[in-house]
Amino acid sequence: MKGKERSTRPRTHSLPSFSTWVNKGFGLRQHASQMRDARLQPEISPASVFLALFHAFVFRLPSFQQLDSELSHSYLQHWIGAERAFRDDTLRYSLCGFDLQPLEAMLVDVNRRLKRSKALEEGKVQGRLVAALDGIEVLSSFSRHCDSCLERRVSRKDHAGRKIEETQYYHRAVGCQMVHGAIKPFLAIEWLQPGEGEETAARRLLRRLPGVYGSRFFDILLLDALYAQTPVLELAQQSGWDVVISLKQNSRDLYQSAVRLFARRPPDASFTEKQAHKTYQVQLWDTEGLPFTIDNPEPVRVVRSEEVLERKRFRQGQRVAHSTDHEWLWITTLPQSDFSAATIRQLGHRRWKQENNGWMDLSKHWAFKHGFLHACQHRPQRRNASGQREPVPNRGLAAVTLILLIAAALSGCFVLRHSKLVRRDHLTAVAVAAQLRAGISKAPPRIRAPD
C-alpha cells in the first residue's frame, strides 16, 4: 500500500499548542517575568506563582486546593518554571502581597492586542465599539472580614428562630466590559472602598480608562439607571463617548416628563421581533430636547419602548401561551440621524450581556465569587515607620481577580477565534479546558481534603 495511512486517533487540544499560541500572540511569559510580590528572596518566583494560577483558571479549577494537587505533577512544575513542587500556602503568601501594577498592565496589553487583531470588530454597531459598565457584589460574610470590607446591618433569624440584626461584611466591584461581540473581555475593574457608593467607584474607573486605553478604544458606553447622573454624563462627554443609560424613577423629573410627553402621541414605530421561542410586539417613542435635570437642563434624547413578550410555558404538563408587558426608557447622546430608536432599544437591552456573559459567566464557570484570599492573615511582613514588623496590605483578592480576567479573555479568544477543533467538533469552552488539563497527567490527580 503506497503512502502512509491517515491516523484515526482523534485530535484534541494540548497544553503546548495553547501555550505556543498565547506566548506568540500575547507575550504571556514576557509579562510573567515582570510580576513582583512582597516576599524577600523567594524560592518560588512570582512568575511561577502567576503562571500556576493562570493555568488553574484556564483549566477551570475552582480552588487553590485543586491547584495544590495539580502542582504535584512534574510536568506542570516544568511548564511554569518552578524548580520544585510547592503547596497552596506558597500561593497564598505570594498573592497576598502581589504587585497589582504588572497585572493591570498585562490586562491592558491583552485587550489592546485583541483590538489590533480585529477580534472586537464583529461587535461594532454601525462602525462603533460598545462597552458596558456595571457593579457586582463579589462575596459577603458575617464573620470573616478585612480592612477593605464594606459593612451593612442585616436582619436574620438565629438558630432559635429569633430575629436578630448583625453586621455583614462584603466586597463590591465595578467593571467595564466589551459586550457587543463574540469575545467580551473586561477592560478594568474598580473595587468599592469603605464608606463610598458604587457611583463613586464607577466615576473613578471612568476617569482611569482614557489614561490606560485612550479615549477612542470604544465609542458607546451602556449604563444602568444608577449612573444617570450629571458627573457621569460630563465624564463621558470629556472622553468622547456616547452613552445609552436606562431611565427609571431615580431620575424622577426627566422620567415623568418623558412619560407625559409620550402618552399624548402615538408611537413613532411599531414592529414584531422573533427570538428563538419568544415573540416581541414592540412600540417605540423617540424625542430629543428634554432637559436632563433642573440643575443641569442640557437637553437629552429619550427613547421609550413598550413591549409585549409572548411565549409558551408549561402549565400542568401542557404548553400554554403566556404574555407579559414591559416598559423601558433610555436616555442617550446618540443622534437620531445616525441611530434609530430601534437601534437604541437594541443597545439598551445589550447592557444585560454584561450581567449574563460577564458577571454570571465568571461566577458560574470561573469561581469568581469563591472569595480567594479574602481576610487571609498569612502574608509577608514589612517594617513600618516605627521599625516594627507588620503584614503588608492584603491585595490577594484583587490580584486573583485580575489573573482571572486575563485568563478568561485569552481562553475566550482561543476558543472562539483560534481553535479549528472547536468549530469542527462543536466543543464547549469547558470541554476545551478539560482537554488542556488532561495533558498534565494521564491519571486524574488526587484532590487533598479541605483543611
Short mmCIF file of N, CA and C in Angstrom, two decimals, residues 207-271:
data_model
loop_
_atom_site.label_atom_id
_atom_site.label_comp_id
_atom_site.label_asym_id
_atom_site.label_seq_id
_atom_site.Cartn_x
_atom_site.Cartn_y
_atom_site.Cartn_z
N ARG A 207 -12.68 57.70 34.92
CA ARG A 207 -11.57 58.65 34.79
C ARG A 207 -10.26 57.93 34.45
N ARG A 208 -10.14 56.67 34.90
CA ARG A 208 -8.91 55.93 34.68
C ARG A 208 -8.80 55.34 33.28
N LEU A 209 -9.92 54.97 32.68
CA LEU A 209 -9.90 54.27 31.40
C LEU A 209 -9.20 55.04 30.27
N PRO A 210 -9.50 56.34 30.06
CA PRO A 210 -8.82 57.03 28.95
C PRO A 210 -7.30 57.09 29.11
N GLY A 211 -6.82 57.09 30.35
CA GLY A 211 -5.38 57.16 30.56
C GLY A 211 -4.65 55.89 30.18
N VAL A 212 -5.32 54.74 30.30
CA VAL A 212 -4.65 53.47 30.01
C VAL A 212 -4.99 52.92 28.63
N TYR A 213 -6.17 53.26 28.11
CA TYR A 213 -6.57 52.74 26.80
C TYR A 213 -6.65 53.82 25.72
N GLY A 214 -6.75 55.09 26.12
CA GLY A 214 -7.08 56.12 25.16
C GLY A 214 -8.59 56.28 25.08
N SER A 215 -9.04 57.47 24.76
CA SER A 215 -10.48 57.75 24.79
C SER A 215 -11.24 57.09 23.66
N ARG A 216 -10.56 56.61 22.62
CA ARG A 216 -11.24 56.04 21.47
C ARG A 216 -11.15 54.52 21.41
N PHE A 217 -10.84 53.88 22.50
CA PHE A 217 -10.78 52.41 22.49
C PHE A 217 -12.17 51.84 22.22
N PHE A 218 -13.20 52.47 22.79
CA PHE A 218 -14.58 52.15 22.44
C PHE A 218 -15.32 53.46 22.24
N ASP A 219 -16.54 53.37 21.70
CA ASP A 219 -17.26 54.57 21.29
C ASP A 219 -18.56 54.80 22.04
N ILE A 220 -19.23 53.72 22.44
CA ILE A 220 -20.53 53.81 23.09
C ILE A 220 -20.46 53.09 24.43
N LEU A 221 -20.97 53.72 25.47
CA LEU A 221 -20.96 53.17 26.82
C LEU A 221 -22.39 52.95 27.29
N LEU A 222 -22.71 51.71 27.70
CA LEU A 222 -24.04 51.35 28.19
C LEU A 222 -24.01 51.36 29.72
N LEU A 223 -25.01 52.01 30.33
CA LEU A 223 -25.01 52.20 31.78
C LEU A 223 -26.38 51.90 32.37
N ASP A 224 -26.37 51.50 33.63
CA ASP A 224 -27.59 51.27 34.39
C ASP A 224 -28.16 52.60 34.86
N ALA A 225 -29.40 52.56 35.35
CA ALA A 225 -30.06 53.78 35.79
C ALA A 225 -29.33 54.46 36.95
N LEU A 226 -28.59 53.69 37.75
CA LEU A 226 -27.84 54.27 38.87
C LEU A 226 -26.88 55.35 38.41
N TYR A 227 -26.39 55.25 37.18
CA TYR A 227 -25.37 56.18 36.68
C TYR A 227 -25.97 57.33 35.86
N ALA A 228 -27.29 57.49 35.92
CA ALA A 228 -27.93 58.61 35.22
C ALA A 228 -27.72 59.88 36.06
N GLN A 229 -26.48 60.36 36.09
CA GLN A 229 -26.09 61.50 36.90
C GLN A 229 -25.26 62.46 36.06
N THR A 230 -25.33 63.74 36.43
CA THR A 230 -24.59 64.76 35.69
C THR A 230 -23.09 64.49 35.67
N PRO A 231 -22.42 64.12 36.79
CA PRO A 231 -20.98 63.85 36.72
C PRO A 231 -20.61 62.75 35.74
N VAL A 232 -21.45 61.71 35.63
CA VAL A 232 -21.17 60.61 34.71
C VAL A 232 -21.29 61.09 33.26
N LEU A 233 -22.34 61.87 32.98
CA LEU A 233 -22.51 62.41 31.62
C LEU A 233 -21.35 63.32 31.25
N GLU A 234 -20.90 64.12 32.19
CA GLU A 234 -19.79 65.03 31.92
C GLU A 234 -18.50 64.25 31.66
N LEU A 235 -18.24 63.17 32.44
CA LEU A 235 -17.06 62.35 32.22
C LEU A 235 -17.09 61.71 30.83
N ALA A 236 -18.26 61.19 30.44
CA ALA A 236 -18.39 60.56 29.12
C ALA A 236 -18.17 61.58 28.02
N GLN A 237 -18.71 62.77 28.20
CA GLN A 237 -18.55 63.82 27.19
C GLN A 237 -17.08 64.23 27.06
N GLN A 238 -16.38 64.35 28.18
CA GLN A 238 -14.96 64.72 28.14
C GLN A 238 -14.12 63.65 27.44
N SER A 239 -14.51 62.39 27.59
CA SER A 239 -13.76 61.29 26.98
C SER A 239 -14.17 61.02 25.54
N GLY A 240 -15.22 61.66 25.06
CA GLY A 240 -15.67 61.46 23.69
C GLY A 240 -16.55 60.24 23.49
N TRP A 241 -17.16 59.71 24.59
CA TRP A 241 -18.03 58.55 24.48
C TRP A 241 -19.48 58.99 24.39
N ASP A 242 -20.26 58.34 23.54
CA ASP A 242 -21.70 58.45 23.59
C ASP A 242 -22.23 57.44 24.61
N VAL A 243 -23.39 57.72 25.19
CA VAL A 243 -23.92 56.85 26.23
C VAL A 243 -25.35 56.45 25.91
N VAL A 244 -25.73 55.28 26.40
CA VAL A 244 -27.13 54.83 26.45
C VAL A 244 -27.36 54.39 27.88
N ILE A 245 -28.25 55.11 28.59
CA ILE A 245 -28.45 54.88 30.03
C ILE A 245 -29.90 54.53 30.29
N SER A 246 -30.14 53.47 31.05
CA SER A 246 -31.50 53.13 31.47
C SER A 246 -32.08 54.27 32.30
N LEU A 247 -33.35 54.54 32.12
CA LEU A 247 -34.01 55.63 32.84
C LEU A 247 -35.11 55.05 33.71
N LYS A 248 -35.03 55.35 35.03
CA LYS A 248 -36.03 54.86 35.97
C LYS A 248 -36.46 56.00 36.87
N GLN A 249 -37.18 55.65 37.92
CA GLN A 249 -37.76 56.66 38.79
C GLN A 249 -36.73 57.43 39.59
N ASN A 250 -35.46 56.96 39.60
CA ASN A 250 -34.46 57.73 40.35
C ASN A 250 -34.16 59.07 39.67
N SER A 251 -34.42 59.19 38.36
CA SER A 251 -34.38 60.48 37.66
C SER A 251 -35.83 60.92 37.46
N ARG A 252 -36.45 61.30 38.55
CA ARG A 252 -37.91 61.45 38.59
C ARG A 252 -38.42 62.51 37.63
N ASP A 253 -37.79 63.68 37.60
CA ASP A 253 -38.29 64.77 36.76
C ASP A 253 -38.25 64.40 35.28
N LEU A 254 -37.11 63.88 34.83
CA LEU A 254 -36.98 63.50 33.43
C LEU A 254 -37.90 62.34 33.10
N TYR A 255 -38.00 61.38 34.00
CA TYR A 255 -38.86 60.22 33.76
C TYR A 255 -40.32 60.64 33.59
N GLN A 256 -40.81 61.45 34.50
CA GLN A 256 -42.21 61.87 34.41
C GLN A 256 -42.46 62.76 33.21
N SER A 257 -41.51 63.63 32.87
CA SER A 257 -41.68 64.48 31.69
C SER A 257 -41.78 63.64 30.42
N ALA A 258 -40.92 62.61 30.31
CA ALA A 258 -40.93 61.74 29.13
C ALA A 258 -42.23 60.94 29.04
N VAL A 259 -42.68 60.38 30.17
CA VAL A 259 -43.90 59.58 30.15
C VAL A 259 -45.10 60.44 29.77
N ARG A 260 -45.20 61.67 30.31
CA ARG A 260 -46.32 62.55 29.96
C ARG A 260 -46.28 62.92 28.49
N LEU A 261 -45.10 63.20 27.98
CA LEU A 261 -44.97 63.59 26.57
C LEU A 261 -45.36 62.44 25.65
N PHE A 262 -44.89 61.25 25.93
CA PHE A 262 -45.16 60.12 25.04
C PHE A 262 -46.61 59.66 25.13
N ALA A 263 -47.27 59.92 26.28
CA ALA A 263 -48.67 59.50 26.43
C ALA A 263 -49.60 60.29 25.54
N ARG A 264 -49.17 61.46 25.06
CA ARG A 264 -50.04 62.32 24.25
C ARG A 264 -49.99 62.01 22.76
N ARG A 265 -49.14 61.07 22.35
CA ARG A 265 -48.99 60.85 20.91
C ARG A 265 -48.81 59.37 20.62
N PRO A 266 -49.16 58.94 19.41
CA PRO A 266 -48.99 57.53 19.04
C PRO A 266 -47.51 57.19 18.90
N PRO A 267 -47.18 55.90 18.88
CA PRO A 267 -45.77 55.51 18.76
C PRO A 267 -45.18 55.95 17.41
N ASP A 268 -43.88 56.19 17.43
CA ASP A 268 -43.17 56.56 16.20
C ASP A 268 -42.86 55.34 15.34
N ALA A 269 -42.83 54.15 15.92
CA ALA A 269 -42.55 52.93 15.17
C ALA A 269 -43.15 51.73 15.89
N SER A 270 -43.59 50.75 15.12
CA SER A 270 -44.13 49.50 15.67
C SER A 270 -43.63 48.35 14.82
N PHE A 271 -43.27 47.24 15.47
CA PHE A 271 -42.81 46.07 14.73
C PHE A 271 -42.87 44.84 15.61
#
